[in-house]
Amino acid sequence: MLVEAGHYALALALGLSLIQFIVPLWGARASDPVLMSVAPATGLAVFGCVAFSFLALTIAYVSSDFSVLNVVQNSHSAKPLIYKISGVWGNHEGSMLLWILILTLFGAVVALAKNSIPLRLQANTLAVQAAVTIAFLLFILLTSNPFTRVIPAAAEGQDLNPLLQDPGLAIHPPLLYIGYVGFSISFAFAIAALIDGRIDAVWARIVRPWTLGAWAFLTLGIAMGSYWAYYELGWGGWWFWDPVENASLMPWLAGTALVHSTVVMEKRDALKVWTILLAILTFSLSLLGTFLVRSGVLTSVHSFAVDPERGTFILGILILFIGGSLALFAWRAPMLKQGGLFAPVSREGALVLNNLFLATACATVLIGTLYPLALEVVTGDKISVGEPFFNLTFIPLVLPLLLLLPLGQTLAWKRGNFLGTAQRLYAVFGISILVTIALFAYEHGGPVAAPLGIGLGVYLVLGSLNEIVTRSWSKGTPLSVAWRKAANLPRSTWGTALAHAGVGLTVIGIAATAWGVEGLAAVKVGGSVKAGNYEARLERVVPRIEANFREDAAVFTILRNGQALGTLESMKRLYVTRGMPTTEAGIMTIGLGQVYASLGEVEADGSVGVRLYYKPLVLLIWIGSLIMALGGGISLTDRRLRIGAPVPAKTAPAAPVPAE
Amino acid sequence: MVIWIILLLMTAAAVMAVLWPLSRHRSLAAQQVDPDTQFYREQIAEIERDRERGALLASEAEAAKAEAGRRLLRATGVTAADAFAALGEPALRRRRAASTLALSVVPIIGLALYGAYGSPQLLTHPPEQQAREQGDRLDLMTAVTQIETHLAQHPQDGRGWEVVAPVYIRMGRIEDAVKAYASAVRYLGPSAERLANYGEAMVLAKDGLVSAEAQKAFEQSAQMDKAAFKARYYLAVAAEQDGKVDAAKKAYAEILDTSPEGAPWISVIRQRIASLGGEQPVAGQADEPQIGAADIARMVSGLAERLENQGGTPDEWARLIRSYAVLGQRDKAVATARRARQALAQDGAGLETIDAMSRELKLTDAAP
């Protein structure tokens, strides 16, 4: 019965969203605060309905109610509790419901922020947000109903796709969706500003935490997804330039640009129109990602269901929102007031450059992702655009961006001095070059990319932290004073430094993959496979039976130069209900590197194919991402008002350029 | 009944969420703080604090304050121009219109969408027994899991396999049941009953078709025990499926003759004989209401008609061929296979499906 009530609540949420869309917009036009105040109330009510609905579905999963089709198709009574819960969003219908749950949750948070958001802006924002909710509620109710019943109830469920039976499923989608959907709030604020024709530093201050929060969660979500693919798929790779991964990378790149341009806007009241456009584009890319993943255009682990009707529906939503918002932008943006002026060499100038590089990088990923699809539609040829394309286009765009990053971070606002800035980075430059040379000398004849990349990473880490040092310490300052000064620096400064250092760590991790080694052999018990200095000796194969799968676990002893380091287990599983085999890689972490063993086919003579990798510093890729997100979070807690402290010009600035 | 009250309450709460803010016009008309001007006031205060802390130089602070002050003036101007029109007749009318909208839109959309896409019929006839079944199933599941764990460690325990096999059949895991019976036969040695059960599982796995392998099991079983009715019954069915109607009739008759009085299978066998055109079953004997031969024939002819008129998937064609074979209408099975080959001439994979089915059913004369 709860299931039916949950379904009804979803239908009610649609009706309420319609009210939330119409009444506040009308109120804002008529300047009627009473009508506008309907927005927060309905925002909360819609969230209540959707949360109830989500709860009803979760209870159906936990209690294995096999009269619900969605539960039958994706659950099993013998499945561990955590996968029963995470299974709720391990399928198309449930994941869309999670999407809406987060969307309405954010709407409710905006609704609760009573005294910090001007009423008119709040009303318009919630109305725009309601429009997004309506579109997705219709999508769920009409094409992807999670509450479809089967009467009489099935005796047993068909189990969840084994690849998804992993703690990763409990973490990755919610993080990613918080990121995607968080940008919908930035989008709603941007459209509200366009509707009202007003945008200023107040707007930027309100939007900043949303953008930063969404960005931090998206960073975590992508990093988590990458690590999950790394250990679950058994290929030892962590990024494949797969269209589904690109679908999350594109909003991330645009979101990164947005985070930076909002800073300029809040501090200097400049770059307004561009920021609005970025907010629109970022959310559009999130929608595009949803379309690519959910429509069945692409086949991958993520495309739970292939259904042309759904694809068409999402394409409709996509065209409506992207087209509509860009049209509104074209119409209203010229009416916005222009912002402040700044010289080309300045923090603002550097941030504009950052935005240009990021936007271009995002465009190349977009082309690399959509071109094969378009080609297939037009000519029917299937091509795959993979690593070579992105290495040739994406990397050359990101490299200068990374090289300029510490410089930009060091430049002063409004008018900067390039030489002076470069001087402050001399030491950083020197150390990085020394590190690179030392690595070259040490490895003599190894891959060129690794030392260069690591040098770049070191430069980024030191360059980011350099700002903290130069702002708190100068020659002669006692360390205790410097330490206190550093601790008193604004949290946003620390956040910036940490996030940028995180980028550096990730770059080091990526560069070090060039040093990775692998070995492949078919081994019997007692035999071993080698990768570089590392060796895995197969000790025994143990069969096991768990509630919903059986597995053969191969136990290896890992040796480095003949010395045993410990044991590692790698599994081949068979999930009984779906009859689907999976490989569970065995991973041993040694410092920041990992030994990774994955099982292949079992040969007729009883030997097992084993692939062994040693990946030095590989953990830095994800640790760096975690630190990036942490930096975003720290910056987010800084609720100080940002004040641009312009230095009075000693000489007239050479040629101020308008912000837009 | 309770559920209707719950749905009613939910609707009422949803409508109230809209009506409530519409009713509170007085208190809201004047917002205490205007976040717009508040922002710049706070900013100026912050500049003062920063200067006191020494984070800003006096000259910087002055410049920043001047800029914030300019923006504060601008914002105040906007707010002043933005006088709210919350009072008077038009506002009242707007409020009424919004209330009407909420009172109509929310319940109508809710009920219409739920009515169209939900399962409101379940609200009046709740499938109560489901909860009870769920309890039983959980017990069964734990038992099966325990046995499976035991068998994984002691795969040579034939008795374990024999216990779990019928449970698999009940759970619909037929393939597992076949494997379990095979293991039971291997480790406990063949016996008439075991072989017959093994064969029966294989027949179930093939949707009622007695495959060559199953037939072998039944033959072995019948050799070991002349009175093994199950094996003899399936051998007769096999004969029927091979188109040997007379042999089948004779076999069925023999089973009837040797069966003890009141054996449970007698009615089934009489029906088989009747469907082969033998003597009519004695009225009153068919004590269980089963799907009769006539029903099956009707379903099959329905499928045949649809495939003939509208075409269908290779699997549907294959199902029809198999149905004829199971009914013992071998000629029709052959004809259907030929017809399917014409219909699926453009479909390579489809043709393979049909060929595989023909091979399985030993329909050699249907080959192109």
PDB file of N, CA, C and O in Angstrom, chain B residues 53-97:
ATOM      1  N   ARG B  53      42.038  45.012  11.907  1.00  0.00           N
ATOM      2  CA  ARG B  53      42.910  43.842  12.045  1.00  0.00           C
ATOM      3  C   ARG B  53      44.233  44.068  11.332  1.00  0.00           C
ATOM      4  O   ARG B  53      45.182  43.333  11.543  1.00  0.00           O
ATOM      5  N   GLY B  54      44.240  45.014  10.438  1.00  0.00           N
ATOM      6  CA  GLY B  54      45.452  45.266   9.688  1.00  0.00           C
ATOM      7  C   GLY B  54      45.519  44.499   8.388  1.00  0.00           C
ATOM      8  O   GLY B  54      46.548  44.451   7.732  1.00  0.00           O
ATOM      9  N   ALA B  55      44.416  43.854   8.022  1.00  0.00           N
ATOM     10  CA  ALA B  55      44.411  43.092   6.768  1.00  0.00           C
ATOM     11  C   ALA B  55      44.361  44.029   5.573  1.00  0.00           C
ATOM     12  O   ALA B  55      44.719  43.645   4.464  1.00  0.00           O
ATOM     13  N   LEU B  56      43.841  45.234   5.790  1.00  0.00           N
ATOM     14  CA  LEU B  56      43.745  46.196   4.698  1.00  0.00           C
ATOM     15  C   LEU B  56      44.488  47.466   5.093  1.00  0.00           C
ATOM     16  O   LEU B  56      44.434  47.897   6.249  1.00  0.00           O
ATOM     17  N   LEU B  57      45.154  48.089   4.128  1.00  0.00           N
ATOM     18  CA  LEU B  57      45.775  49.385   4.386  1.00  0.00           C
ATOM     19  C   LEU B  57      44.677  50.442   4.417  1.00  0.00           C
ATOM     20  O   LEU B  57      43.610  50.268   3.831  1.00  0.00           O
ATOM     21  N   ALA B  58      44.954  51.541   5.091  1.00  0.00           N
ATOM     22  CA  ALA B  58      43.938  52.583   5.216  1.00  0.00           C
ATOM     23  C   ALA B  58      43.470  53.058   3.848  1.00  0.00           C
ATOM     24  O   ALA B  58      42.277  53.223   3.607  1.00  0.00           O
ATOM     25  N   SER B  59      44.448  53.215   2.917  1.00  0.00           N
ATOM     26  CA  SER B  59      44.072  53.733   1.602  1.00  0.00           C
ATOM     27  C   SER B  59      43.193  52.723   0.859  1.00  0.00           C
ATOM     28  O   SER B  59      42.198  53.081   0.233  1.00  0.00           O
ATOM     29  N   GLU B  60      43.585  51.431   0.998  1.00  0.00           N
ATOM     30  CA  GLU B  60      42.779  50.377   0.342  1.00  0.00           C
ATOM     31  C   GLU B  60      41.376  50.375   0.915  1.00  0.00           C
ATOM     32  O   GLU B  60      40.379  50.270   0.194  1.00  0.00           O
ATOM     33  N   ALA B  61      41.283  50.459   2.240  1.00  0.00           N
ATOM     34  CA  ALA B  61      39.992  50.406   2.900  1.00  0.00           C
ATOM     35  C   ALA B  61      39.103  51.541   2.414  1.00  0.00           C
ATOM     36  O   ALA B  61      37.928  51.341   2.112  1.00  0.00           O
ATOM     37  N   GLU B  62      39.689  52.733   2.286  1.00  0.00           N
ATOM     38  CA  GLU B  62      38.888  53.874   1.838  1.00  0.00           C
ATOM     39  C   GLU B  62      38.337  53.621   0.446  1.00  0.00           C
ATOM     40  O   GLU B  62      37.151  53.809   0.176  1.00  0.00           O
ATOM     41  N   ALA B  63      39.243  53.150  -0.438  1.00  0.00           N
ATOM     42  CA  ALA B  63      38.828  52.910  -1.825  1.00  0.00           C
ATOM     43  C   ALA B  63      37.721  51.860  -1.863  1.00  0.00           C
ATOM     44  O   ALA B  63      36.710  52.009  -2.566  1.00  0.00           O
ATOM     45  N   ALA B  64      37.891  50.758  -1.085  1.00  0.00           N
ATOM     46  CA  ALA B  64      36.901  49.690  -1.088  1.00  0.00           C
ATOM     47  C   ALA B  64      35.577  50.196  -0.536  1.00  0.00           C
ATOM     48  O   ALA B  64      34.500  49.878  -1.046  1.00  0.00           O
ATOM     49  N   LYS B  65      35.665  51.022   0.541  1.00  0.00           N
ATOM     50  CA  LYS B  65      34.437  51.529   1.147  1.00  0.00           C
ATOM     51  C   LYS B  65      33.685  52.418   0.157  1.00  0.00           C
ATOM     52  O   LYS B  65      32.464  52.364   0.060  1.00  0.00           O
ATOM     53  N   ALA B  66      34.454  53.221  -0.561  1.00  0.00           N
ATOM     54  CA  ALA B  66      33.814  54.102  -1.519  1.00  0.00           C
ATOM     55  C   ALA B  66      33.058  53.291  -2.568  1.00  0.00           C
ATOM     56  O   ALA B  66      31.915  53.593  -2.920  1.00  0.00           O
ATOM     57  N   GLU B  67      33.700  52.205  -3.021  1.00  0.00           N
ATOM     58  CA  GLU B  67      33.063  51.389  -4.061  1.00  0.00           C
ATOM     59  C   GLU B  67      31.794  50.744  -3.525  1.00  0.00           C
ATOM     60  O   GLU B  67      30.742  50.753  -4.164  1.00  0.00           O
ATOM     61  N   ALA B  68      31.888  50.163  -2.286  1.00  0.00           N
ATOM     62  CA  ALA B  68      30.722  49.529  -1.694  1.00  0.00           C
ATOM     63  C   ALA B  68      29.614  50.552  -1.472  1.00  0.00           C
ATOM     64  O   ALA B  68      28.432  50.268  -1.696  1.00  0.00           O
ATOM     65  N   GLY B  69      30.013  51.764  -1.054  1.00  0.00           N
ATOM     66  CA  GLY B  69      29.017  52.804  -0.812  1.00  0.00           C
ATOM     67  C   GLY B  69      28.263  53.144  -2.093  1.00  0.00           C
ATOM     68  O   GLY B  69      27.034  53.274  -2.099  1.00  0.00           O
ATOM     69  N   ARG B  70      29.018  53.255  -3.192  1.00  0.00           N
ATOM     70  CA  ARG B  70      28.363  53.542  -4.474  1.00  0.00           C
ATOM     71  C   ARG B  70      27.337  52.475  -4.818  1.00  0.00           C
ATOM     72  O   ARG B  70      26.231  52.757  -5.244  1.00  0.00           O
ATOM     73  N   ARG B  71      27.721  51.201  -4.588  1.00  0.00           N
ATOM     74  CA  ARG B  71      26.799  50.099  -4.929  1.00  0.00           C
ATOM     75  C   ARG B  71      25.586  50.101  -4.004  1.00  0.00           C
ATOM     76  O   ARG B  71      24.480  49.768  -4.406  1.00  0.00           O
ATOM     77  N   LEU B  72      25.804  50.473  -2.719  1.00  0.00           N
ATOM     78  CA  LEU B  72      24.699  50.520  -1.773  1.00  0.00           C
ATOM     79  C   LEU B  72      23.666  51.535  -2.241  1.00  0.00           C
ATOM     80  O   LEU B  72      22.463  51.255  -2.253  1.00  0.00           O
ATOM     81  N   LEU B  73      24.156  52.690  -2.700  1.00  0.00           N
ATOM     82  CA  LEU B  73      23.242  53.725  -3.190  1.00  0.00           C
ATOM     83  C   LEU B  73      22.408  53.193  -4.346  1.00  0.00           C
ATOM     84  O   LEU B  73      21.191  53.367  -4.396  1.00  0.00           O
ATOM     85  N   ARG B  74      23.112  52.510  -5.255  1.00  0.00           N
ATOM     86  CA  ARG B  74      22.434  51.985  -6.441  1.00  0.00           C
ATOM     87  C   ARG B  74      21.344  50.988  -6.024  1.00  0.00           C
ATOM     88  O   ARG B  74      20.217  51.033  -6.495  1.00  0.00           O
ATOM     89  N   ALA B  75      21.714  50.069  -5.091  1.00  0.00           N
ATOM     90  CA  ALA B  75      20.770  49.040  -4.653  1.00  0.00           C
ATOM     91  C   ALA B  75      19.568  49.669  -3.967  1.00  0.00           C
ATOM     92  O   ALA B  75      18.432  49.246  -4.157  1.00  0.00           O
ATOM     93  N   THR B  76      19.804  50.712  -3.138  1.00  0.00           N
ATOM     94  CA  THR B  76      18.703  51.351  -2.443  1.00  0.00           C
ATOM     95  C   THR B  76      17.739  51.954  -3.460  1.00  0.00           C
ATOM     96  O   THR B  76      16.524  51.869  -3.308  1.00  0.00           O
ATOM     97  N   GLY B  77      18.313  52.552  -4.477  1.00  0.00           N
ATOM     98  CA  GLY B  77      17.471  53.130  -5.514  1.00  0.00           C
ATOM     99  C   GLY B  77      16.556  52.086  -6.116  1.00  0.00           C
ATOM    100  O   GLY B  77      15.351  52.300  -6.277  1.00  0.00           O
ATOM    101  N   VAL B  78      17.118  50.905  -6.400  1.00  0.00           N
ATOM    102  CA  VAL B  78      16.326  49.831  -7.015  1.00  0.00           C
ATOM    103  C   VAL B  78      15.196  49.419  -6.082  1.00  0.00           C
ATOM    104  O   VAL B  78      14.049  49.286  -6.481  1.00  0.00           O
ATOM    105  N   THR B  79      15.530  49.217  -4.781  1.00  0.00           N
ATOM    106  CA  THR B  79      14.532  48.749  -3.844  1.00  0.00           C
ATOM    107  C   THR B  79      13.391  49.755  -3.719  1.00  0.00           C
ATOM    108  O   THR B  79      12.226  49.369  -3.634  1.00  0.00           O
ATOM    109  N   ALA B  80      13.778  51.046  -3.697  1.00  0.00           N
ATOM    110  CA  ALA B  80      12.742  52.050  -3.527  1.00  0.00           C
ATOM    111  C   ALA B  80      11.776  52.017  -4.705  1.00  0.00           C
ATOM    112  O   ALA B  80      10.561  52.142  -4.525  1.00  0.00           O
ATOM    113  N   ALA B  81      12.338  51.798  -5.890  1.00  0.00           N
ATOM    114  CA  ALA B  81      11.486  51.781  -7.072  1.00  0.00           C
ATOM    115  C   ALA B  81      10.618  50.540  -7.096  1.00  0.00           C
ATOM    116  O   ALA B  81       9.641  50.443  -7.829  1.00  0.00           O
ATOM    117  N   ASP B  82      10.981  49.595  -6.261  1.00  0.00           N
ATOM    118  CA  ASP B  82      10.362  48.279  -6.323  1.00  0.00           C
ATOM    119  C   ASP B  82       9.252  48.159  -5.291  1.00  0.00           C
ATOM    120  O   ASP B  82       9.131  47.142  -4.622  1.00  0.00           O
ATOM    121  N   ALA B  83       8.477  49.212  -5.117  1.00  0.00           N
ATOM    122  CA  ALA B  83       7.446  49.209  -4.079  1.00  0.00           C
ATOM    123  C   ALA B  83       6.487  48.053  -4.305  1.00  0.00           C
ATOM    124  O   ALA B  83       5.979  47.848  -5.403  1.00  0.00           O
ATOM    125  N   PHE B  84       6.249  47.309  -3.243  1.00  0.00           N
ATOM    126  CA  PHE B  84       5.400  46.135  -3.389  1.00  0.00           C
ATOM    127  C   PHE B  84       3.924  46.519  -3.461  1.00  0.00           C
ATOM    128  O   PHE B  84       3.454  47.366  -2.713  1.00  0.00           O
ATOM    129  N   ALA B  85       3.262  45.857  -4.331  1.00  0.00           N
ATOM    130  CA  ALA B  85       1.834  46.095  -4.462  1.00  0.00           C
ATOM    131  C   ALA B  85       1.092  44.957  -3.798  1.00  0.00           C
ATOM    132  O   ALA B  85       0.544  44.085  -4.449  1.00  0.00           O
ATOM    133  N   ALA B  86       1.120  44.934  -2.456  1.00  0.00           N
ATOM    134  CA  ALA B  86       0.564  43.791  -1.752  1.00  0.00           C
ATOM    135  C   ALA B  86      -0.858  44.069  -1.269  1.00  0.00           C
ATOM    136  O   ALA B  86      -1.533  43.161  -0.798  1.00  0.00           O
ATOM    137  N   LEU B  87      -1.266  45.295  -1.340  1.00  0.00           N
ATOM    138  CA  LEU B  87      -2.553  45.620  -0.728  1.00  0.00           C
ATOM    139  C   LEU B  87      -3.564  45.989  -1.813  1.00  0.00           C
ATOM    140  O   LEU B  87      -3.229  46.106  -2.983  1.00  0.00           O
ATOM    141  N   GLY B  88      -4.786  46.118  -1.389  1.00  0.00           N
ATOM    142  CA  GLY B  88      -5.801  46.610  -2.304  1.00  0.00           C
ATOM    143  C   GLY B  88      -6.517  45.513  -3.053  1.00  0.00           C
ATOM    144  O   GLY B  88      -6.208  44.323  -2.924  1.00  0.00           O
ATOM    145  N   GLU B  89      -7.462  45.920  -3.869  1.00  0.00           N
ATOM    146  CA  GLU B  89      -8.372  45.019  -4.558  1.00  0.00           C
ATOM    147  C   GLU B  89      -7.654  44.061  -5.519  1.00  0.00           C
ATOM    148  O   GLU B  89      -7.882  42.856  -5.489  1.00  0.00           O
ATOM    149  N   PRO B  90      -6.758  44.581  -6.389  1.00  0.00           N
ATOM    150  CA  PRO B  90      -6.120  43.665  -7.353  1.00  0.00           C
ATOM    151  C   PRO B  90      -5.353  42.558  -6.644  1.00  0.00           C
ATOM    152  O   PRO B  90      -5.378  41.399  -7.083  1.00  0.00           O
ATOM    153  N   ALA B  91      -4.721  42.903  -5.515  1.00  0.00           N
ATOM    154  CA  ALA B  91      -3.952  41.884  -4.797  1.00  0.00           C
ATOM    155  C   ALA B  91      -4.874  40.801  -4.286  1.00  0.00           C
ATOM    156  O   ALA B  91      -4.576  39.604  -4.342  1.00  0.00           O
ATOM    157  N   LEU B  92      -6.030  41.223  -3.793  1.00  0.00           N
ATOM    158  CA  LEU B  92      -6.997  40.263  -3.256  1.00  0.00           C
ATOM    159  C   LEU B  92      -7.480  39.331  -4.363  1.00  0.00           C
ATOM    160  O   LEU B  92      -7.590  38.121  -4.190  1.00  0.00           O
ATOM    161  N   ARG B  93      -7.725  39.926  -5.513  1.00  0.00           N
ATOM    162  CA  ARG B  93      -8.196  39.121  -6.641  1.00  0.00           C
ATOM    163  C   ARG B  93      -7.121  38.114  -7.055  1.00  0.00           C
ATOM    164  O   ARG B  93      -7.406  36.955  -7.324  1.00  0.00           O
ATOM    165  N   ARG B  94      -5.879  38.601  -7.104  1.00  0.00           N
ATOM    166  CA  ARG B  94      -4.780  37.696  -7.464  1.00  0.00           C
ATOM    167  C   ARG B  94      -4.717  36.523  -6.499  1.00  0.00           C
ATOM    168  O   ARG B  94      -4.544  35.376  -6.885  1.00  0.00           O
ATOM    169  N   ARG B  95      -4.871  36.853  -5.223  1.00  0.00           N
ATOM    170  CA  ARG B  95      -4.766  35.811  -4.208  1.00  0.00           C
ATOM    171  C   ARG B  95      -5.855  34.764  -4.389  1.00  0.00           C
ATOM    172  O   ARG B  95      -5.633  33.572  -4.265  1.00  0.00           O
ATOM    173  N   ARG B  96      -7.072  35.257  -4.687  1.00  0.00           N
ATOM    174  CA  ARG B  96      -8.190  34.325  -4.888  1.00  0.00           C
ATOM    175  C   ARG B  96      -7.914  33.432  -6.089  1.00  0.00           C
ATOM    176  O   ARG B  96      -8.135  32.228  -6.056  1.00  0.00           O
ATOM    177  N   ALA B  97      -7.427  34.055  -7.155  1.00  0.00           N
ATOM    178  CA  ALA B  97      -7.166  33.271  -8.375  1.00  0.00           C
ATOM    179  C   ALA B  97      -6.109  32.203  -8.090  1.00  0.00           C
ATOM    180  O   ALA B  97      -6.255  31.039  -8.493  1.00  0.00           O
TER     181      ALA B  97
END
